[in-house]
Structure formats: C-alpha cells, structure tokens
C-alpha cells in the first residue's frame, strides 16, 4: 500500500505505521487522517497482522498536533464533523482494536498527536520526547478524546494542569505520572516496542482481544464525556479567542486573549 503522508509495511506479523510529513513535523492534516483510517482498517482485516506500531518519521516529532492551517477554513458544522471523525478513528480503530497497537513516541507528541498516542494501548517514548496538549493557547480544547483519556491515565488534577496550562512535559515526567509506559533511548525505541508485541503474540490472541475489551469497558459509563468534548470543540470554532489564537499561531506572535 502506498500513501502520500504515511509509510506502511508488515513484517513478522507487525504493521509498522509511520506518519511521514517531516517538514510539517508529521502534523495530522485531513489527508493524513484519511490515510490513517485506511491503514487501520487494513490492520483490522489482515489476518497476518497481530499488532501494530505507530511512530513518526524523522528525529524531531512523533506527531506535532493537527495541521492548524486547515482550521481556518472550518465552520461550526465542519469542526463538529472533524472532532467526531477523530473520535471514530482514535476510539473505534485504535483504542477498540482487538490487536495491540503501540505508540512509539520519537519526539514531539502534541495536541492531536498526543491524543492519538493516548488512544493506543501502550506508549513507549524516546528520551527526547516532549508531550503536551496546547489547544487552549489556540482558543480550543483537545477534540479527539484528549480530555477524557488524559484524565483516565493520569488523574483529574494532573490532566487539568496539562490541559489548562498548555505546557509541555518531558518523557520522564510522562512516565512518572503514568502517561508513558517506558522511556528508552531513541535507538532502542522500535526494538522495545517490537519486543513487547512479540511477548504479547506468545499469548492467546482470543484472551488478548477479550482483555482489551474488558479494560476499555472501564469508561463505557463515561461516553457522555466524549460527546461533551465534541460539542465544546466545535462550539469553540465560533469564538473570537479561537480566531485570535490561530491567527497568532500562523503569524508566529503571542495571542491577545
């Protein structure tokens, strides 16, 4: 399979998915989301694939967020559709996958990039990785499940601190608070992710799929939280703060909220 913004290969029952937009720090534009959806469906349907690793091309970024330039053209309904689509891809195709999906975080994991990583079943990070949800600095909030998943992973207080300050944290701090499973060197990152998948492959695939579903059931009673997030994300596109935040970002100036 060939894509413009992704690299995809299957080797030893593992699907390697690499977001490949190095000049844009692997930002998730809509075409990349389209291609990611196709690949994740292929992972689901390919009997030879037992698990997957998602990483970023280059040495700087895993995924440095969404492509903010595209946001300027979105109306309220478009923003709602975008958030719902992100929820579908991240929740149904990643979090609810019966095959283990690991995020190999090799640099900046910001905004939608960190949200994608949080949807994965595990997160391994290189020592140089930086993690954050900067959406409030754009007059927005995380719109692909971030408000819910971060809270589940690190607790309400730490989640609110990360989201409300929009500050980045190191991989080591992410490990300390439970956001990252393990921190390794950049050279070890893929090998460690592969070794964990191979360990899982040695177990019952039926039991693994059932365990994933059981763990995911923990938040079934909180689905309204995701719905609230979608509504807020799209409604924020109507605000002056969003317009100011994005304009400041694109013009590389400090926003005036």
XYZ file of C-alpha atoms in Angstrom:
257
model
C 0.000 0.000 0.000
C 1.373 3.414 -0.972
C 0.337 6.714 0.596
C 1.380 10.329 0.366
C 1.650 11.004 4.100
C 2.186 7.553 5.592
C 4.673 4.732 5.342
C 3.189 1.275 5.872
C 4.742 -2.159 5.948
C 4.037 -5.516 7.560
C 6.921 -7.546 8.915
C 6.848 -10.544 11.260
C 3.114 -10.066 11.905
C 3.623 -6.426 12.914
C 2.179 -3.491 10.977
C 4.555 -0.522 11.069
C 2.672 2.749 10.504
C 4.851 5.859 10.171
C 3.358 9.334 9.865
C 5.566 10.840 7.153
C 5.239 14.627 6.923
C 8.668 15.625 8.188
C 8.538 19.295 7.036
C 5.259 19.707 8.969
C 6.580 17.738 11.976
C 4.135 14.985 10.987
C 1.083 17.117 11.733
C -2.266 15.427 11.173
C -3.975 17.128 8.267
C -7.206 15.732 6.866
C -5.463 13.724 4.149
C -3.277 12.079 6.758
C -6.372 11.181 8.765
C -7.892 9.714 5.587
C -4.821 7.562 5.005
C -4.593 6.587 8.661
C -8.184 5.370 8.570
C -7.472 3.218 5.501
C -4.362 1.714 7.107
C -6.061 0.959 10.413
C -8.903 -0.808 8.621
C -6.273 -2.824 6.731
C -4.654 -3.755 10.053
C -8.032 -4.874 11.370
C -8.808 -7.015 8.327
C -5.363 -8.533 7.651
C -5.177 -11.922 9.361
C -1.382 -11.863 9.080
C -1.184 -8.759 11.273
C -1.233 -9.478 15.003
C -0.323 -5.998 16.251
C 0.841 -2.555 15.138
C 3.326 0.188 15.967
C 2.604 3.827 15.141
C 5.533 6.252 15.027
C 6.688 9.418 13.277
C 9.213 9.949 10.502
C 12.395 11.848 11.238
C 14.134 12.577 14.525
C 12.111 15.537 15.818
C 8.473 14.566 16.000
C 6.058 11.741 16.594
C 3.091 13.927 15.637
C 3.230 17.618 16.490
C -0.538 18.102 16.552
C -3.160 18.850 13.950
C -2.486 20.972 10.885
C -3.668 24.339 12.234
C -3.714 25.946 8.785
C -6.702 23.778 7.880
C -8.664 25.020 10.891
C -9.090 28.489 9.428
C -11.497 27.227 6.762
C -13.723 25.265 9.158
C -17.225 26.371 10.063
C -19.014 25.171 13.185
C -20.512 22.091 11.493
C -17.146 21.260 9.899
C -15.432 21.409 13.283
C -18.019 19.070 14.780
C -17.535 16.637 11.896
C -13.744 16.796 12.330
C -13.950 16.065 16.053
C -16.397 13.201 15.516
C -14.152 11.746 12.825
C -11.115 11.949 15.081
C -13.090 10.193 17.800
C -14.094 7.441 15.382
C -10.529 6.820 14.175
C -8.920 7.041 17.610
C -11.636 5.192 19.539
C -13.037 2.590 17.166
C -9.942 1.825 15.085
C -7.183 2.284 17.684
C -8.463 2.032 21.261
C -11.051 -0.642 20.468
C -8.768 -2.630 18.149
C -8.582 -6.293 19.130
C -4.941 -6.221 18.067
C -2.446 -4.449 20.315
C -1.367 -1.039 18.995
C 1.701 0.659 20.484
C 2.679 4.297 20.082
C 6.455 4.646 19.652
C 6.856 8.320 20.531
C 10.092 9.532 18.967
C 9.852 13.292 19.560
C 7.137 15.927 19.916
C 3.704 14.440 20.668
C 1.452 17.465 20.883
C -2.268 18.083 20.566
C -3.813 15.520 18.247
C -0.528 13.623 18.226
C -0.657 13.031 21.967
C -4.360 12.237 21.662
C -3.522 9.541 19.097
C -0.814 8.161 21.372
C -3.226 8.047 24.313
C -5.688 6.046 22.205
C -3.024 3.376 21.676
C -2.895 0.508 24.133
C 0.639 1.391 25.263
C 3.067 4.260 24.856
C 6.843 3.942 24.707
C 8.854 7.142 24.363
C 12.394 8.117 23.488
C 14.295 10.216 25.992
C 13.960 13.342 23.832
C 10.163 13.151 23.563
C 8.050 16.124 24.630
C 4.354 15.755 25.394
C 1.593 18.344 25.609
C -1.917 19.490 24.791
C -1.573 23.150 23.690
C -5.147 23.629 22.428
C -6.228 26.280 24.972
C -3.478 28.553 23.637
C -5.418 28.463 20.349
C -8.757 29.140 21.996
C -9.750 25.471 21.756
C -9.644 22.275 23.799
C -8.445 18.785 22.863
C -11.012 17.463 20.402
C -10.028 13.863 19.659
C -10.688 12.352 23.091
C -7.856 14.042 24.967
C -9.891 15.491 27.837
C -11.210 12.028 28.675
C -8.192 9.796 28.040
C -5.664 12.011 29.803
C -7.902 12.137 32.879
C -8.177 8.342 32.879
C -4.420 7.913 32.527
C -3.035 10.483 34.961
C -5.965 11.630 37.112
C -8.105 14.754 37.141
C -5.649 17.164 38.741
C -2.680 16.362 36.528
C -4.899 16.285 33.440
C -6.285 19.722 34.208
C -2.793 21.088 34.852
C -1.546 19.858 31.471
C -4.625 20.978 29.565
C -5.153 24.366 31.237
C -1.501 25.470 31.217
C -0.835 24.025 27.732
C 2.699 23.301 28.998
C 4.834 20.506 27.597
C 6.314 17.806 29.806
C 9.288 15.510 29.274
C 9.083 11.808 28.581
C 10.448 11.117 32.068
C 7.701 13.214 33.651
C 5.165 11.438 31.466
C 6.447 8.122 32.775
C 6.309 9.335 36.375
C 2.633 10.312 36.140
C 1.518 7.221 34.201
C 1.133 8.721 30.746
C 4.120 6.798 29.314
C 4.751 3.094 29.874
C 8.523 3.216 29.425
C 11.242 5.662 28.390
C 14.132 4.324 26.311
C 16.845 5.718 24.090
C 15.929 6.709 20.541
C 17.922 3.757 19.221
C 16.014 1.334 21.435
C 12.512 2.678 20.809
C 11.332 0.481 17.947
C 13.163 -2.607 19.218
C 11.497 -2.267 22.619
C 8.066 -1.794 21.020
C 8.629 -4.867 18.843
C 9.798 -6.985 21.780
C 6.671 -6.156 23.795
C 4.421 -7.036 20.856
C 6.269 -10.319 20.339
C 5.740 -11.124 24.012
C 2.010 -10.457 23.577
C 1.940 -12.598 20.417
C 3.079 -15.544 22.540
C -0.182 -15.322 24.486
C -3.721 -16.300 23.468
C -4.944 -13.851 20.812
C -8.513 -14.544 21.903
C -7.684 -13.745 25.510
C -5.735 -10.622 24.493
C -8.695 -9.306 22.497
C -11.048 -10.026 25.394
C -8.703 -8.306 27.863
C -8.525 -5.181 25.702
C -12.323 -5.064 25.526
C -12.628 -5.578 29.286
C -10.162 -2.803 30.090
C -11.900 -0.470 27.636
C -15.212 -1.212 29.360
C -13.922 0.797 32.313
C -15.003 4.004 30.615
C -18.223 2.838 28.936
C -20.246 4.754 31.511
C -18.414 7.963 30.601
C -19.270 8.119 26.909
C -21.138 11.364 27.537
C -17.779 12.935 28.354
C -16.648 12.339 24.792
C -19.904 13.786 23.464
C -19.442 16.892 25.605
C -15.899 17.254 24.291
C -17.094 17.101 20.673
C -19.708 19.766 21.323
C -17.258 22.093 23.055
C -14.569 21.581 20.410
C -16.883 22.568 17.576
C -18.516 25.419 19.518
C -15.120 26.959 20.236
C -14.666 27.446 16.486
C -17.342 30.160 16.795
C -15.380 32.188 19.349
C -13.149 35.219 18.963
C -10.471 33.510 21.072
C -10.172 30.705 18.526
C -9.766 33.168 15.650
C -7.190 35.145 17.629
C -5.309 32.034 18.772
C -4.984 30.552 15.304
C -4.125 33.899 13.707
C -1.374 34.403 16.303
C -0.065 30.882 15.725
C 0.109 31.306 11.963
C 1.747 34.735 12.277
C 4.152 33.476 14.957
C 3.108 36.081 17.528
C 1.752 35.932 21.060
C -2.060 35.723 21.180
C -4.021 38.552 22.769
C -6.846 36.847 24.657
